[in-house]
C-alpha cells in the first residue's frame, strides 16, 4: 500500500520550510496543501485542533504538529536516507538544545524588525544580531552545525535566512557585515537542491511583508 503524505503549509513560513527541506532530503513524495491563514481550512482545524497552526504533516491520515517535532518524526520514519539528527545521544541532545534556542529566541525578535517601529524596532535589530553571533560561535569552522552534512539545526535556522533580505531592507542594516559566518553558511546550504527548492524567493517574502505591514498599520 502506498504511503499517503500531505503537508498543510503557508509558503512564507520559515517553520513550514523546515518540513519541506526535511522531506526533500529524505526524497519523500507528498501532496502540498497551501493554507489561507485568514480562513483556515476544516482539515487544518481538524488535524491541529489545539494550536490551529501550520505546518501539519499528515502521514497515512494521522497528523504530526509543530515543525521541529515533524522534522524529528520524518527522520525516524524515513531513516534510510540522510540522517538529520546525530546518532550519538549527547550530540542529539545538543542539536535539540540549539533547535529549541532558535525556536524560543529568533522568531519574536525578528518580528520586531518588521512588525514595530521606533525603540522596539531598533531593539529587534540588536537582539537578532546578538543571537546570530551566538550561533556563529556554535557553527565555528564547521561547514554545517552538525559537521559535514546538513542536519536538524541547519534545517531549523535556514528558513530565517530566506527572510534576511526583508529584515535588512526594512531595518537598513547588513547581515554580511555583522554576521559573515552565518551568511556564508546560508549560501552553502542553498547550494543543496533540497534547500534551494524549498525556500521562496527573498524578494517575494519582502513584498508579502510590506503588504502585511500595511494591513497592520506599521
Short mmCIF file of C-alpha atoms in Angstrom, two decimals:
data_model
loop_
_atom_site.label_atom_id
_atom_site.label_comp_id
_atom_site.label_asym_id
_atom_site.label_seq_id
_atom_site.Cartn_x
_atom_site.Cartn_y
_atom_site.Cartn_z
CA UNK A 1 0.00 0.00 0.00
CA UNK A 2 1.39 3.42 -0.96
CA UNK A 3 2.09 5.83 1.83
CA UNK A 4 -0.03 8.95 1.95
CA UNK A 5 1.88 12.06 2.92
CA UNK A 6 0.29 15.50 2.94
CA UNK A 7 1.71 18.82 4.16
CA UNK A 8 -0.55 21.68 5.27
CA UNK A 9 1.60 24.78 4.94
CA UNK A 10 1.83 28.51 4.13
CA UNK A 11 4.55 29.46 1.64
CA UNK A 12 6.43 32.23 3.57
CA UNK A 13 6.52 30.25 6.84
CA UNK A 14 10.09 29.54 7.98
CA UNK A 15 8.58 26.71 10.05
CA UNK A 16 6.94 25.14 7.02
CA UNK A 17 10.24 25.46 5.13
CA UNK A 18 11.84 23.13 7.69
CA UNK A 19 9.40 20.36 6.85
CA UNK A 20 9.76 20.89 3.09
CA UNK A 21 13.56 20.60 3.37
CA UNK A 22 13.38 17.51 5.57
CA UNK A 23 11.02 15.77 3.14
CA UNK A 24 13.24 16.76 0.20
CA UNK A 25 16.37 15.48 1.99
CA UNK A 26 14.64 12.15 2.52
CA UNK A 27 13.22 12.01 -1.00
CA UNK A 28 9.65 11.66 0.28
CA UNK A 29 6.87 12.41 -2.23
CA UNK A 30 3.99 14.36 -0.71
CA UNK A 31 0.93 16.43 -1.50
CA UNK A 32 1.38 20.12 -0.69
CA UNK A 33 -1.70 21.97 0.57
CA UNK A 34 -1.42 25.77 0.78
CA UNK A 35 -3.42 27.20 3.69
CA UNK A 36 -5.11 30.59 3.89
CA UNK A 37 -4.37 31.56 7.48
CA UNK A 38 -7.16 34.15 7.49
CA UNK A 39 -9.62 31.43 6.52
CA UNK A 40 -8.24 28.17 7.88
CA UNK A 41 -9.46 25.01 6.22
CA UNK A 42 -11.63 22.49 8.08
CA UNK A 43 -8.81 19.98 7.50
CA UNK A 44 -6.28 22.18 9.33
CA UNK A 45 -8.68 22.77 12.23
CA UNK A 46 -9.39 19.04 12.41
CA UNK A 47 -5.73 17.98 12.21
CA UNK A 48 -4.36 20.62 14.61
CA UNK A 49 -7.28 21.49 16.91
CA UNK A 50 -5.02 22.65 19.76
CA UNK A 51 -2.86 25.30 18.08
CA UNK A 52 -4.70 25.60 14.73
CA UNK A 53 -1.34 26.40 13.08
CA UNK A 54 0.73 25.23 10.13
CA UNK A 55 2.76 23.24 9.35
CA UNK A 56 0.95 19.96 9.83
CA UNK A 57 2.27 16.72 8.35
CA UNK A 58 -0.45 14.15 7.71
CA UNK A 59 1.01 10.66 7.35
CA UNK A 60 -1.47 7.94 6.44
CA UNK A 61 -4.29 10.04 7.87
CA UNK A 62 -2.54 10.84 11.18
CA UNK A 63 -1.37 14.39 11.96
CA UNK A 64 2.01 15.42 13.34
CA UNK A 65 2.24 19.06 14.50
CA UNK A 66 5.00 21.55 15.43
CA UNK A 67 7.81 21.90 12.91
CA UNK A 68 10.76 20.64 14.99
CA UNK A 69 8.73 17.60 16.11
CA UNK A 70 7.73 16.96 12.48
CA UNK A 71 11.39 17.06 11.34
CA UNK A 72 12.34 14.51 14.03
CA UNK A 73 9.37 12.35 13.03
CA UNK A 74 10.46 12.44 9.37
CA UNK A 75 13.99 11.47 10.43
CA UNK A 76 12.70 8.48 12.42
CA UNK A 77 10.17 7.22 9.85
CA UNK A 78 12.32 7.56 6.72
CA UNK A 79 15.61 6.53 8.26
CA UNK A 80 17.25 5.08 5.13
CA UNK A 81 18.22 8.47 3.63
CA UNK A 82 20.23 11.40 5.02
CA UNK A 83 20.13 11.26 8.84
CA UNK A 84 19.00 14.65 10.14
CA UNK A 85 19.88 14.07 13.81
CA UNK A 86 23.24 12.81 15.11
CA UNK A 87 23.39 9.16 16.19
CA UNK A 88 25.23 9.88 19.46
CA UNK A 89 22.85 10.68 22.38
CA UNK A 90 24.90 13.66 23.63
CA UNK A 91 25.16 15.19 20.17
CA UNK A 92 21.42 14.63 19.66
CA UNK A 93 20.76 16.45 22.95
CA UNK A 94 22.97 19.36 21.86
CA UNK A 95 21.22 19.57 18.48
CA UNK A 96 17.82 19.63 20.20
CA UNK A 97 19.07 22.36 22.56
CA UNK A 98 20.01 24.64 19.64
CA UNK A 99 16.76 23.95 17.77
CA UNK A 100 14.90 24.93 20.95
CA UNK A 101 17.11 28.05 21.25
CA UNK A 102 16.24 29.08 17.67
CA UNK A 103 12.52 28.43 18.28
CA UNK A 104 12.38 30.41 21.53
CA UNK A 105 14.64 33.31 20.62
CA UNK A 106 14.66 34.12 16.95
CA UNK A 107 11.06 34.40 15.74
CA UNK A 108 9.94 37.02 18.27
CA UNK A 109 12.96 39.29 17.81
CA UNK A 110 12.88 39.12 14.01
CA UNK A 111 9.20 40.02 14.13
CA UNK A 112 10.13 43.24 15.98
CA UNK A 113 12.17 44.34 12.94
CA UNK A 114 9.22 44.38 10.53
CA UNK A 115 6.29 44.46 12.97
CA UNK A 116 7.17 47.50 15.08
CA UNK A 117 8.62 50.99 14.94
CA UNK A 118 10.97 53.17 16.98
CA UNK A 119 12.74 51.74 20.00
CA UNK A 120 11.23 48.24 19.72
CA UNK A 121 12.32 48.08 16.06
CA UNK A 122 15.90 49.08 16.99
CA UNK A 123 15.95 46.59 19.87
CA UNK A 124 14.87 43.83 17.48
CA UNK A 125 17.82 44.56 15.17
CA UNK A 126 20.33 44.44 18.04
CA UNK A 127 18.84 41.28 19.50
CA UNK A 128 18.78 39.35 16.22
CA UNK A 129 22.44 40.19 15.59
CA UNK A 130 23.35 39.05 19.14
CA UNK A 131 21.52 35.73 18.64
CA UNK A 132 23.15 35.11 15.25
CA UNK A 133 26.60 35.89 16.73
CA UNK A 134 25.95 33.25 19.39
CA UNK A 135 25.02 30.81 16.63
CA UNK A 136 28.20 31.73 14.73
CA UNK A 137 30.19 30.59 17.76
CA UNK A 138 28.34 27.25 17.73
CA UNK A 139 28.99 26.87 14.00
CA UNK A 140 32.69 27.62 14.41
CA UNK A 141 34.70 26.47 11.42
CA UNK A 142 32.33 23.64 10.53
CA UNK A 143 30.51 23.50 7.18
CA UNK A 144 27.20 22.85 8.94
CA UNK A 145 26.11 22.96 12.57
CA UNK A 146 26.37 19.20 12.91
CA UNK A 147 29.65 18.92 10.98
CA UNK A 148 29.99 17.93 7.34
CA UNK A 149 26.34 17.32 6.45
CA UNK A 150 23.08 19.24 6.69
CA UNK A 151 21.27 18.46 9.94
CA UNK A 152 18.34 19.48 12.09
CA UNK A 153 19.92 22.70 13.42
CA UNK A 154 20.67 23.89 9.87
CA UNK A 155 17.13 22.98 8.78
CA UNK A 156 15.70 24.89 11.77
CA UNK A 157 17.65 28.07 11.01
CA UNK A 158 17.79 28.26 7.21
CA UNK A 159 14.16 29.38 6.81
CA UNK A 160 15.04 32.59 8.65
CA UNK A 161 17.87 33.11 6.14
CA UNK A 162 15.28 33.45 3.37
CA UNK A 163 13.85 36.39 5.35
CA UNK A 164 17.25 38.13 5.74
CA UNK A 165 16.63 40.35 2.69
CA UNK A 166 13.38 41.57 4.30
CA UNK A 167 15.00 42.22 7.70
CA UNK A 168 17.93 44.07 6.08
CA UNK A 169 15.76 46.16 3.74
CA UNK A 170 13.28 47.20 6.43
CA UNK A 171 15.92 47.53 9.17
CA UNK A 172 18.57 49.21 6.99
CA UNK A 173 21.50 47.05 8.13
CA UNK A 174 23.68 44.28 6.73
CA UNK A 175 24.00 40.70 7.95
CA UNK A 176 27.08 40.30 5.73
CA UNK A 177 28.98 42.87 7.81
CA UNK A 178 27.51 41.84 11.19
CA UNK A 179 27.41 38.04 10.89
CA UNK A 180 29.56 36.98 7.89
CA UNK A 181 29.86 33.34 9.01
CA UNK A 182 26.09 32.89 9.11
CA UNK A 183 25.74 34.46 5.66
CA UNK A 184 28.43 32.13 4.25
CA UNK A 185 26.70 29.19 5.92
CA UNK A 186 23.36 30.23 4.37
CA UNK A 187 24.89 30.38 0.89
CA UNK A 188 26.42 26.94 1.46
CA UNK A 189 23.04 25.50 2.47
CA UNK A 190 21.44 26.99 -0.66
CA UNK A 191 23.84 25.01 -2.83
CA UNK A 192 21.88 21.94 -1.77
CA UNK A 193 18.90 21.25 -4.04
CA UNK A 194 16.73 20.21 -1.08
CA UNK A 195 17.18 23.67 0.43
CA UNK A 196 17.14 25.77 -2.76
CA UNK A 197 13.86 24.30 -3.99
CA UNK A 198 12.20 24.56 -0.56
CA UNK A 199 12.87 28.25 0.12
CA UNK A 200 10.84 31.01 -1.57
CA UNK A 201 12.35 33.99 -3.36
CA UNK A 202 13.51 36.51 -0.68
CA UNK A 203 12.03 39.41 -2.71
CA UNK A 204 8.65 37.68 -2.79
CA UNK A 205 8.82 37.43 1.01
CA UNK A 206 9.67 41.15 1.19
CA UNK A 207 6.64 42.06 -0.96
CA UNK A 208 4.45 39.87 1.26
CA UNK A 209 5.75 41.58 4.43
CA UNK A 210 5.24 45.09 3.01
CA UNK A 211 1.58 44.19 2.37
CA UNK A 212 1.39 42.76 5.89
CA UNK A 213 2.81 45.97 7.37
CA UNK A 214 0.16 47.99 5.54
CA UNK A 215 -2.58 45.72 6.88
CA UNK A 216 -1.18 46.02 10.41
CA UNK A 217 -0.59 49.78 10.12
CA UNK A 218 3.14 49.52 10.83
#
